[in-house]
XYZ file of C-alpha atoms in Angstrom:
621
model
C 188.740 104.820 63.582
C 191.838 104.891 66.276
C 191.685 108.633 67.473
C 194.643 107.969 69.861
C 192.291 107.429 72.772
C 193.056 105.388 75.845
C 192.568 101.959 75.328
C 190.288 99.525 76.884
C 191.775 97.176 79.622
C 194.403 99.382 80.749
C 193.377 99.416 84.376
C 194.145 95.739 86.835
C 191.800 93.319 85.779
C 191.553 92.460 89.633
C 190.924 96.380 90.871
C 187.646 97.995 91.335
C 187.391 101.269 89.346
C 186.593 102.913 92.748
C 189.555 101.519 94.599
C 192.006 101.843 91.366
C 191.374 105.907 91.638
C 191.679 105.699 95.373
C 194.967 103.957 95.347
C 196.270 106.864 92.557
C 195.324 109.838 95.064
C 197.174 107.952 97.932
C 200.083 107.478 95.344
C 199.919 111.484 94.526
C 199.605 112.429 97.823
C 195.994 114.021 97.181
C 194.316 111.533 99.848
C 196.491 110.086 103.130
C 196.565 106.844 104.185
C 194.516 107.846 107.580
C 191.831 109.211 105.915
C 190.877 106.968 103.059
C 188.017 108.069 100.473
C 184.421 106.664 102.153
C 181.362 105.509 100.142
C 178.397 107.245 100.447
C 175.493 105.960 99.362
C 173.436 109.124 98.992
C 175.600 110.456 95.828
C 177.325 108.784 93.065
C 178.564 111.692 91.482
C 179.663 114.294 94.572
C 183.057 115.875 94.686
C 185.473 115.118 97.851
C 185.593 118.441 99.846
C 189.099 120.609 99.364
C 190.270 119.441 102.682
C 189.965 115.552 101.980
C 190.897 116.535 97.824
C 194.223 118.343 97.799
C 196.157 118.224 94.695
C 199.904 117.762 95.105
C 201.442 120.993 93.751
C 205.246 119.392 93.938
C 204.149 117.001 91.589
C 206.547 116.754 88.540
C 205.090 117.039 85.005
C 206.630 113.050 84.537
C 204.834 112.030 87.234
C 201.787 113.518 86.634
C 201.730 111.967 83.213
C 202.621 108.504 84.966
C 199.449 108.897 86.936
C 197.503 110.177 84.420
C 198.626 107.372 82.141
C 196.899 104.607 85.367
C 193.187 106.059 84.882
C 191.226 104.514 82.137
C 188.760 106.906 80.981
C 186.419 105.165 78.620
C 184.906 107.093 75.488
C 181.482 107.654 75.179
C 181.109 104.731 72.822
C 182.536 102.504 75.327
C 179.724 100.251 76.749
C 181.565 97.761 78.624
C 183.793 100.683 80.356
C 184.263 101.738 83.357
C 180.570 104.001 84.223
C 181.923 107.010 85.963
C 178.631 107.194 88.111
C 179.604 103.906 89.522
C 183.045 105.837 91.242
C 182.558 106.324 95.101
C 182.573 110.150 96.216
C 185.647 111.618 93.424
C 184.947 111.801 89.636
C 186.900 110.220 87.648
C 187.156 113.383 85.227
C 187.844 115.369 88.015
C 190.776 113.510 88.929
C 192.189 113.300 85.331
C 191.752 116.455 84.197
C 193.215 118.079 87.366
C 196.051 115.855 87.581
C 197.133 115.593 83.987
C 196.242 119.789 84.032
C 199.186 122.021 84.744
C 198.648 123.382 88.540
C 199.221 126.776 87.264
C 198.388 129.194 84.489
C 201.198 131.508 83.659
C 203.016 131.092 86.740
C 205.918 128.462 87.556
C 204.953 124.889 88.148
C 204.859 124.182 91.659
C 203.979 127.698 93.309
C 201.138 126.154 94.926
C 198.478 128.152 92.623
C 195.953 126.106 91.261
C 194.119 127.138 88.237
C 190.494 127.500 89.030
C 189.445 126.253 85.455
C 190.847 122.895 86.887
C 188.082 122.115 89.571
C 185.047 120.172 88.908
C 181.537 122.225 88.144
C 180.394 120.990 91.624
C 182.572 122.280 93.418
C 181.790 124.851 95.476
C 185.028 126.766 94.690
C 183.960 126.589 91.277
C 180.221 127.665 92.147
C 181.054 130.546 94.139
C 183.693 131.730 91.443
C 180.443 131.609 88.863
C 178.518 132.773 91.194
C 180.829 136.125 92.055
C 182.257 136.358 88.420
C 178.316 137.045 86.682
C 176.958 139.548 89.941
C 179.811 141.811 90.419
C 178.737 144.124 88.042
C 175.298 145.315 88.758
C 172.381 144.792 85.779
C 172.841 148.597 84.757
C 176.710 148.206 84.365
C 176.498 144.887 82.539
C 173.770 146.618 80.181
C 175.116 149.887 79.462
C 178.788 147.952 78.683
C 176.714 146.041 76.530
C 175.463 149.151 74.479
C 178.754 150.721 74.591
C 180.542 147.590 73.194
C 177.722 147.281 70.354
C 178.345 150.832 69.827
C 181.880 149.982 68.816
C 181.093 146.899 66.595
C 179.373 149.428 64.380
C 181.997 150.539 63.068
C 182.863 147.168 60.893
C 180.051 146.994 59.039
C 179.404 150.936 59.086
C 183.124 151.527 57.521
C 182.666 148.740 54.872
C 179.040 150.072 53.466
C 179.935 153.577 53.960
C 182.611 153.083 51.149
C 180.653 151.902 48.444
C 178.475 154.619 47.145
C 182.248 156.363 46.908
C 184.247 153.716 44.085
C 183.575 155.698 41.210
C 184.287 159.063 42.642
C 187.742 157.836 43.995
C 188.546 156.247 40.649
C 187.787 159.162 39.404
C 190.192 161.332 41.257
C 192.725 159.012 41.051
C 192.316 158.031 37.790
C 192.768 154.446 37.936
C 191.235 151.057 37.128
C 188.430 150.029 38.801
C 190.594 146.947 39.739
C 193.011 148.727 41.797
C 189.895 150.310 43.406
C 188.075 147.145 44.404
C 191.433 145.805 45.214
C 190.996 148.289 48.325
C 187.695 146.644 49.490
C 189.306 142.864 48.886
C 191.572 144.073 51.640
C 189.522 145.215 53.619
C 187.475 142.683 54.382
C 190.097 140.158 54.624
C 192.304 141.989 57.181
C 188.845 142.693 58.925
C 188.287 138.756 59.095
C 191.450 137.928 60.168
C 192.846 141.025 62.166
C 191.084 139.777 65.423
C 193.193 136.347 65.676
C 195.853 138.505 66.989
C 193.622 141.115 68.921
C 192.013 138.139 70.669
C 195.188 136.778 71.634
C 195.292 140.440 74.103
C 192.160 140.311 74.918
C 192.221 137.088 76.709
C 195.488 138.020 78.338
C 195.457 141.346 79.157
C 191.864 142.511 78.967
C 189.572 143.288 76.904
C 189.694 147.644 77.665
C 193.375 147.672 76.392
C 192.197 145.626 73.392
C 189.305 147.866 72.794
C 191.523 151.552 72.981
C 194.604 149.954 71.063
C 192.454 148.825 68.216
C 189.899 151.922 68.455
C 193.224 154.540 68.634
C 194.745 152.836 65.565
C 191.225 153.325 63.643
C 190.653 156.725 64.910
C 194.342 157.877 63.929
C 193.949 156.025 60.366
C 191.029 156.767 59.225
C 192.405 160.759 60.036
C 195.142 159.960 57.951
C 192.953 158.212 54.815
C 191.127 161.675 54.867
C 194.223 162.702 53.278
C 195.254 159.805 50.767
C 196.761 161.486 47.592
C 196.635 158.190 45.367
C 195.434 155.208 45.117
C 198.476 153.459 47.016
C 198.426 155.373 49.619
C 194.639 154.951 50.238
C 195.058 150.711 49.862
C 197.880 151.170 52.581
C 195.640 152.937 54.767
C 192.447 150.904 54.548
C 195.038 148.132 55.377
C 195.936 149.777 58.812
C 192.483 151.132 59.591
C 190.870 147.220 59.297
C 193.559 146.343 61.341
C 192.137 148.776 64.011
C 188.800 148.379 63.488
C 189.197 144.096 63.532
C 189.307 143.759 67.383
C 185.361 145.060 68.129
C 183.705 141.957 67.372
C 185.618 139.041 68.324
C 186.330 140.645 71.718
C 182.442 141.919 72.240
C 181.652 138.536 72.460
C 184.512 137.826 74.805
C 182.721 140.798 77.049
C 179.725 139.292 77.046
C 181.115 135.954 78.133
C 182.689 137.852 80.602
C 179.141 139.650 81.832
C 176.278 137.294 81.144
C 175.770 133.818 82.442
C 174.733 131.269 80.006
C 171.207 131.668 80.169
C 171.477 135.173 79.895
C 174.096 135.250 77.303
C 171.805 134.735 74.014
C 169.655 137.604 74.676
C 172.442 139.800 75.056
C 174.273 138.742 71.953
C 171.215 139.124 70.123
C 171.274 143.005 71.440
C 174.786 143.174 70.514
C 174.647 141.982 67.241
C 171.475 144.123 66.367
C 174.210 147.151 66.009
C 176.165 145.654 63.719
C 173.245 144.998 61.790
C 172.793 149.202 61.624
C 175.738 149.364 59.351
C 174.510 148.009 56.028
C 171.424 149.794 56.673
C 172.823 152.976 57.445
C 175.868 152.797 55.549
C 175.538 153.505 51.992
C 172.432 156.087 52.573
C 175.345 158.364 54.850
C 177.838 157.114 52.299
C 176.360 158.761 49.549
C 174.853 162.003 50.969
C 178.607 162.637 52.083
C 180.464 161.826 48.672
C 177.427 163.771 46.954
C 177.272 166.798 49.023
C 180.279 166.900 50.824
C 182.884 164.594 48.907
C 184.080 161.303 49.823
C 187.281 162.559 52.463
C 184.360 163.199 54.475
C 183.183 159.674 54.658
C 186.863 159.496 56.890
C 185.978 162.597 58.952
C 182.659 161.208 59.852
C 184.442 157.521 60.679
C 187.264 159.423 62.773
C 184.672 161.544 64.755
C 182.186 158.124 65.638
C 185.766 155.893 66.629
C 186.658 158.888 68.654
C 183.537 159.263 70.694
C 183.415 155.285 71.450
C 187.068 155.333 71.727
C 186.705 158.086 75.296
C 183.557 156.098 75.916
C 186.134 152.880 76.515
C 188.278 154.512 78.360
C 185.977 156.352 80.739
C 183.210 154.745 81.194
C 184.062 150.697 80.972
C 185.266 148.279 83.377
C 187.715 145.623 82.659
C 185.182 142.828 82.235
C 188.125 139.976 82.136
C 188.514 137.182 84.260
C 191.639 135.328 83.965
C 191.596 131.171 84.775
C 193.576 131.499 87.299
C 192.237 134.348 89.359
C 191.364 134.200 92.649
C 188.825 136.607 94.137
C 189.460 135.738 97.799
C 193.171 136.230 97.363
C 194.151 138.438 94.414
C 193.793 142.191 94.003
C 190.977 143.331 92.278
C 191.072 142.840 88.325
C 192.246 146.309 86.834
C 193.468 147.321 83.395
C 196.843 147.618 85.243
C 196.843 144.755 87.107
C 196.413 142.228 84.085
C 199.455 144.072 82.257
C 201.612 143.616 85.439
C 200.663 139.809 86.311
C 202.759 137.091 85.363
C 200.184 134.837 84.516
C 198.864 136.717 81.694
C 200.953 136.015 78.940
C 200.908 136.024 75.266
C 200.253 132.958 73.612
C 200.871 131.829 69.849
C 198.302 133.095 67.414
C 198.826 129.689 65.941
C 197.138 128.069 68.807
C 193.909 129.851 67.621
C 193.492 127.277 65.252
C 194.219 124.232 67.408
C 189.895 125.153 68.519
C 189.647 123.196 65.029
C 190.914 120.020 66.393
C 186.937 119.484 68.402
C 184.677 117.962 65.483
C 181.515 120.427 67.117
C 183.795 123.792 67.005
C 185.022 123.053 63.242
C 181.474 122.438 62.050
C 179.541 125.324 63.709
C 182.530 127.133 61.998
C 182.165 125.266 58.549
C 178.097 126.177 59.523
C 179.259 129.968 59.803
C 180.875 130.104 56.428
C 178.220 128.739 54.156
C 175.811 131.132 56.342
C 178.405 133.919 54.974
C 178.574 132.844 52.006
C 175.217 132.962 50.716
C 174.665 136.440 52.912
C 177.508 137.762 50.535
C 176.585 136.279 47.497
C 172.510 138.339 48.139
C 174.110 141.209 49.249
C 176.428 141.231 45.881
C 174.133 140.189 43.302
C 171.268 142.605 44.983
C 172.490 146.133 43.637
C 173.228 144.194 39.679
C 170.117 142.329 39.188
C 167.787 145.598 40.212
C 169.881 148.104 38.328
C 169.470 145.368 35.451
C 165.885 143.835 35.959
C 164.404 146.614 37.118
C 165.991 149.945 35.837
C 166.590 151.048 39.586
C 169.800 153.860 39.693
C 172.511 153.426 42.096
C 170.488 155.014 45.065
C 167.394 153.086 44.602
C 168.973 150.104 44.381
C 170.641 151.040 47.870
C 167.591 151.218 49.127
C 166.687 147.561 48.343
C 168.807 146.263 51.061
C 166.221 147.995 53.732
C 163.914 144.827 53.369
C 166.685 142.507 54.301
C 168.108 144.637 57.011
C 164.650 144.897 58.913
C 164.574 141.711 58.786
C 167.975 141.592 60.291
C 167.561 143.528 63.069
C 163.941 141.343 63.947
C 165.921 138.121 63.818
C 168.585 138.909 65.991
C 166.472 139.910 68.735
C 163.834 137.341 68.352
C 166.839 134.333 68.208
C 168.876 135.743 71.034
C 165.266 135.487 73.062
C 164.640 132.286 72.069
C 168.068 131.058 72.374
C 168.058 132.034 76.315
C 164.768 130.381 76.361
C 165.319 127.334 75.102
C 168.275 127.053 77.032
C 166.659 127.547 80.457
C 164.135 125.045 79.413
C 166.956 122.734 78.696
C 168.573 123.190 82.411
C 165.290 122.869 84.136
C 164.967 119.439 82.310
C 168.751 118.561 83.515
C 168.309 119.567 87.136
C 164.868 117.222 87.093
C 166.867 113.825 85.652
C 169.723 114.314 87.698
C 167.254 115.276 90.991
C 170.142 118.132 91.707
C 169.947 121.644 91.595
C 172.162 122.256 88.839
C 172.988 125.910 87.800
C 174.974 123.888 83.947
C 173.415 122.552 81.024
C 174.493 121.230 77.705
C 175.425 123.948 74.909
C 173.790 121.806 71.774
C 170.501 122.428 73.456
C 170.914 126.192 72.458
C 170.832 125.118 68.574
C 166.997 123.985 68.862
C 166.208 127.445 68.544
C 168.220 127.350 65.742
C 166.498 124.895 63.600
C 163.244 125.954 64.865
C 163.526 129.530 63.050
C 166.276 129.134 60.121
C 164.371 126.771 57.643
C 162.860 129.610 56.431
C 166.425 130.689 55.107
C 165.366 128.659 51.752
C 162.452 129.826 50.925
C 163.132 133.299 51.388
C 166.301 132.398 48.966
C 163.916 130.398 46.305
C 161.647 133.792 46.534
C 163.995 136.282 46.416
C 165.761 134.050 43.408
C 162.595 133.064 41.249
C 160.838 136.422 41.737
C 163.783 138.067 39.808
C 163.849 135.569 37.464
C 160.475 135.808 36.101
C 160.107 139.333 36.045
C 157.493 139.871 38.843
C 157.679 143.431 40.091
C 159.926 144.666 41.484
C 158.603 144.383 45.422
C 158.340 140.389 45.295
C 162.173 139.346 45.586
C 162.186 141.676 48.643
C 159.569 139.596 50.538
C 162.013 136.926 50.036
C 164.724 138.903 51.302
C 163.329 139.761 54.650
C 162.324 135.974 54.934
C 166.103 135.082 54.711
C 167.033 138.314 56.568
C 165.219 137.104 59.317
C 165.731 133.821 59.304
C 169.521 133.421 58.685
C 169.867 135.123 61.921
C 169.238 132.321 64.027
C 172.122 129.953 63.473
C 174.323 133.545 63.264
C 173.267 134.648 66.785
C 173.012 131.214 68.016
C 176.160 129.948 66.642
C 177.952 132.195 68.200
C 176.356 131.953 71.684
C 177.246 128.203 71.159
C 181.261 128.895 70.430
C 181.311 131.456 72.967
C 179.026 128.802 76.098
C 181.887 125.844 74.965
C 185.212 127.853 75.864
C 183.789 130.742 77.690
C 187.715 131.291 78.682
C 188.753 131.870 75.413
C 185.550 133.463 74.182
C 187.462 136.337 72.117
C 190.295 133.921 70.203
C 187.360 131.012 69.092
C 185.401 134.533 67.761
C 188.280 135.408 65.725
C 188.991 132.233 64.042
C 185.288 132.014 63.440
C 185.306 135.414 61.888
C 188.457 134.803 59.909
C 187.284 131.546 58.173
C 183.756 132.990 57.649
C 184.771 136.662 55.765
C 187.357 134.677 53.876
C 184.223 132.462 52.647
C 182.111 135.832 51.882
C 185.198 137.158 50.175
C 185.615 134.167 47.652
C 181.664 133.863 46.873
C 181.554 137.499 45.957
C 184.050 136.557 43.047
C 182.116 133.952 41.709
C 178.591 135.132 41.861
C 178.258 137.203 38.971
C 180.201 135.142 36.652
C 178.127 132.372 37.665
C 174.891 134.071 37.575
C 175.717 134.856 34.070
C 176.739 131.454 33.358
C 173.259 130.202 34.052
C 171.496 131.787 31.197
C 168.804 134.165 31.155
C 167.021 132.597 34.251
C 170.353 132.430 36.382
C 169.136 134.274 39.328
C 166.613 131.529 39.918
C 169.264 128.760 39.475
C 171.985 130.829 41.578
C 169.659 130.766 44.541
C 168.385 127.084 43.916
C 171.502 126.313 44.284
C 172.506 127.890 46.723
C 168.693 126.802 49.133
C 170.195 123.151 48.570
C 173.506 124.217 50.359
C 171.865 125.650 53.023
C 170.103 122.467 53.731
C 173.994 121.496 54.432
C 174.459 124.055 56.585
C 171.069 122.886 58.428
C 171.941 119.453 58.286
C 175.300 120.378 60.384
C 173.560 122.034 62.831
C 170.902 119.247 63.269
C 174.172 116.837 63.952
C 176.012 118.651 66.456
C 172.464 119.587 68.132
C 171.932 115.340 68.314
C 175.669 114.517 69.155
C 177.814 117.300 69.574
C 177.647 116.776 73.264
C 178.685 112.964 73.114
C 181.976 114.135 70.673
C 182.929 117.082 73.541
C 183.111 114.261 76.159
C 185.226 112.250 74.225
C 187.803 115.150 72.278
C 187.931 116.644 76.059
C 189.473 114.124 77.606
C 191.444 112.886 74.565
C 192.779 116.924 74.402
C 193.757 116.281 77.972
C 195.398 113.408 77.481
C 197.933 114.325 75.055
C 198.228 117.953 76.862
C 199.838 115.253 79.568
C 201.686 113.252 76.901
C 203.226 116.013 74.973
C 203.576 119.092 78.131
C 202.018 121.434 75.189
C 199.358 124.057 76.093
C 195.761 123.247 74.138
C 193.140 125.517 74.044
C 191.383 124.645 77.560
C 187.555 124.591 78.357
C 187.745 127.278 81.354
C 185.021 128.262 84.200
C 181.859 128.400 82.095
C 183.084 125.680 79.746
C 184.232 123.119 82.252
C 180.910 123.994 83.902
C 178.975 122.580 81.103
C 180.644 120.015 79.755
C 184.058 119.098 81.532
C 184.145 117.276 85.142
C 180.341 118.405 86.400
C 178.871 116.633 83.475
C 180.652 113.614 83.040
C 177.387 112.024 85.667
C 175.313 112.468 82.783
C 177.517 109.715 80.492
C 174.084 107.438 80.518
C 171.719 110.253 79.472
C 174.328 111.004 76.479
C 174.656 107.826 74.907
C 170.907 107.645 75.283
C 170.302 110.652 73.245
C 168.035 112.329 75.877
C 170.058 115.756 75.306
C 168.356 116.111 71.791
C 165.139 115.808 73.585
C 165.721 118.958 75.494
């Protein structure tokens, strides 16, 4: 299929591939006539050094389309193309990407400010830049920002839970439909999905602190104000604005740690940061009843207000501005303040559309798809739980609460033991790199995160099949939850490490992917929590067994996706990054770009490793 790739046999039948690039960077300017590009024949794959490599910054956008438009990048797939090891001293990639790239981000074309996403991985621009951005902060400020950022993303699943145990009181009061009350909770979780597409847009412009006391003020101010709802319209209206405070915390957490962590550090710390998320369906409904029972349900809002209040001073006291713009400089700029990323020119706004431009690379859209069916069956156990053991098993509304504590426990062991594994895994991968390419590499390649992935999540069926048959036959009343710790446990793996994935492939735009992932993903859970109980019914008096039969075997989908973007996903980013590229050069738009970290894995640095790609030995790592 044509993917509006460069064609074979553009380049001079008659010109080297070496020579063809060395004639473009005399053309450009980048490389004088006097001191021509040299062979060595100690390195295939080094980068020219910034005084022999110097990017024309007067270059108009025409003309660097025209030269973009001379190099013949070949796609993976491309056998008989040109092999970029084969280029003497400058990467082909390197020379592509930075000269079909706009020299700037944010500021005017032609101010002589290179974006430092631009360079190639080798570099040692680039490597110092990595090397300054991940030990500025010292391990005590990187791991108490972690806790106080996990501290925040509480509050999403805390808020949702908490409000349960309440529905019938509230309808109650109110003295409405139960409709029009669930119609609050619908909203909810919607807004909560897709609030952070426009928080993330902030956060990777002007910081992530502004982000986190905007959004946290909003939620602290609402839920005040939802305290005092006098009907049922007024307390929709106010959920409304309170998930649109509370949306921000998770997409930009992971944005932070993207920020704080380098990659073989970073699934270990999302596994600690999603562990407190995983305290609000615990904790939730036992605090949401003892405060509608003993106390009413306003409280539930007093309790909220009070928790976003203390993290809320917590943000603004105690964190550091973790962001680090693409085009920063640390040798010339000012150092990165809340301040100085609202006053700077280059940090501007972008379209929430462009969000879902991410969508456009075939390994983004199916770890996504991969997140949703994850979601999906997550909401369709959690929604069917409280029914089938008030039904089955006789238990009353607080006893079936308590049924969730077998899945949560094994919530909270899963996301530490596949963050662990994760960073694990992916240190064993870049070991294996640094040996086949005899270099001391400080990249590696993303997919080999998602072995830990498959390694740990095919449990996720039978814990399903357990959980499902268990109810079914009428064994008592402790069997299904066996099964429900099994998938607890085990459908943590591709949640942690999916994310840790999205966030290592565009490190730059960590918080915007994270909110597109979470929009798609709760408007999956949404949906299945319609259709669960009708079709649980639908089955017949063994339904719960069928349901969860049903929904092992789409799982296996799920796993299946993974398995492919673990064996090729590498090969497809090689190809979709340059093609992105390419029309970015065509067109003058603004794609999502692979910045610092992401570049560093897969963009210019790795393009040496073409060989070992189309080989397949990446799935071996």
């Amino acid at each position: 299929m044509d993917m509006g790739l460069p064609k074979e046999g553009t380049m001079d039948s008659d010109t080297s591939p070496a020579r063809s690039v060395t004639q473009l960077l005399k053309e450009t300017g980048a490389v004088s006539n006097e001191q021509p590009v040299q062979s060595s024949p100690q390195s295939t794959n080094s980068t020219p050094s910034s005084e022999s490599l110097k990017l024309p910054t007067s270059l108009s956008r025409r003309s660097r389309r025209n030269s973009a438009a001379k190099l013949d990048v070949p796609t993976p797939g491309d056998e008989d193309g040109v092999k970029i090891q084969e280029l003497d001293e400058v990467s082909c990639a390197s020379v592509f990407v930075a000269d079909v790239k706009e020299t700037t981000d944010g500021d005017d074309v032609g101010s002589g400010r290179m974006s430092m996403a631009s360079l190639d991985s080798s570099d040692p621009r680039m490597l110092k830049l990595n090397d300054w951005k991940y030990s500025r902060f010292t391990e005590f400020q990187k791991w108490s920002t972690l806790v106080l950022i996990s501290s925040a993303a509480v509050l999403v699943p805390l808020s949702t839970n908490i409000y349960y145990p309440a529905l019938i009181t509230i309808q109650q009061e109110f003295n409405t439909t139960a409709t029009m009350v669930n119609l609050t909770v619908t909203c909810y979780i919607l807004l909560i999905g897709w609030g952070p597409i426009l928080w993330s847009i902030i956060a990777d412009s002007k910081g992530r602190k502004i982000t986190y006391i905007l959004s946290l003020f909003i939620f602290f101010i609402t839920s005040i104000a939802t305290s005092f709802s006098t009907s049922i319209e007024m307390l929709l209206v106010l959920r409304v604005a309170q998930a649109i405070g509370g949306s921000s915390v998770l997409a930009v957490g992971a944005g932070t740690i993207s920020d704080l962590f380098a990659p073989h550090e970073r699934g270990t710390a999302m596994g600690w940061y999603i562990l407190g998320p995983q305290i609000g369906p615990l904790a939730g409904p036992l605090i949401g009843g003892a405060f509608t029972q003993y106390l009413g349900w306003r409280s539930i809002f007093y309790f909220l207000s009070a928790y976003s209040l203390i993290v809320l001073l917590g943000m603004v006291f105690l964190m550091d501005e973790t962001l680090v713009p693409t085009w920063y400089d640390p040798e010339r700029d000012p150092k990165i303040t809340t301040l100085y990323l609202l006053r700077s020119s280059g940090s501007k706004l972008s379209n929430p559309l462009d969000t879902f431009k991410f969508l456009r690379y075939p390994p983004i859209s199916l770890m996504i798809l991969n997140s949703c069916i994850i979601y999906m069956i997550a909401y369709c156990l959690a929604t069917s739980l409280t029914r089938d053991y008030q039904i089955k098993y006789g238990f009353n509304p607080f006893q079936a609460g308590l049924a969730y504590i077998p899945m949560t426990i094994g919530n909270l062991l899963g996301t530490v033991f596949a963050g662990k594994l994760s960073d694990r895994v992916m240190e064993g991968a870049r070991v294996k790199l640094a040996e086949n390419l005899k270099q001391d590499r400080t990249a590696s390649v993303p997919e080999a995160r998602l072995k830990g992935s498959l390694l740990t999540s095919w449990t996720v069926p039978i814990g399903l099949l357990l959980h499902g048959w268990t109810i079914a036959l009428g064994a008592p009343f402790y069997a299904p939850m066996f099964g429900q710790f099994i998938f607890g446990a085990g459908q943590m793996a591709p949640f942690v490490i999916g994310n840790t994935y999205l966030v290592d492939c565009f490190a730059g735009h960590s918080s915007s992917i994270m909110a597109l992932n979470n929009a798609l993903r709760s408007l999956a859970g949404s949906m299945s929590a319609l259709f669960v109980t009708p079709l649980e019914s639908a089955l017949g008096p063994q339904g719960t067994g069928y349901l969860f039969t049903l929904l092992s075997v789409t799982f296996l989908f799920a796993y299946a996706i993974v398995f492919y973007v673990w064996r090729y996903g590498e090969q497809s980013r090689l190809q979709y990054h340059r093609w992105n590229h390419h029309l970015d050069a065509k067109s003058g738009s603004s794609s999502p770009k692979s910045t610092t970290a992401g570049v560093m894995y897969y963009g210019p640095g790795m393009e040496g490793t073409r060989e070992r790609v189309r080989r397949g030995s990446v799935a071996e790592m």
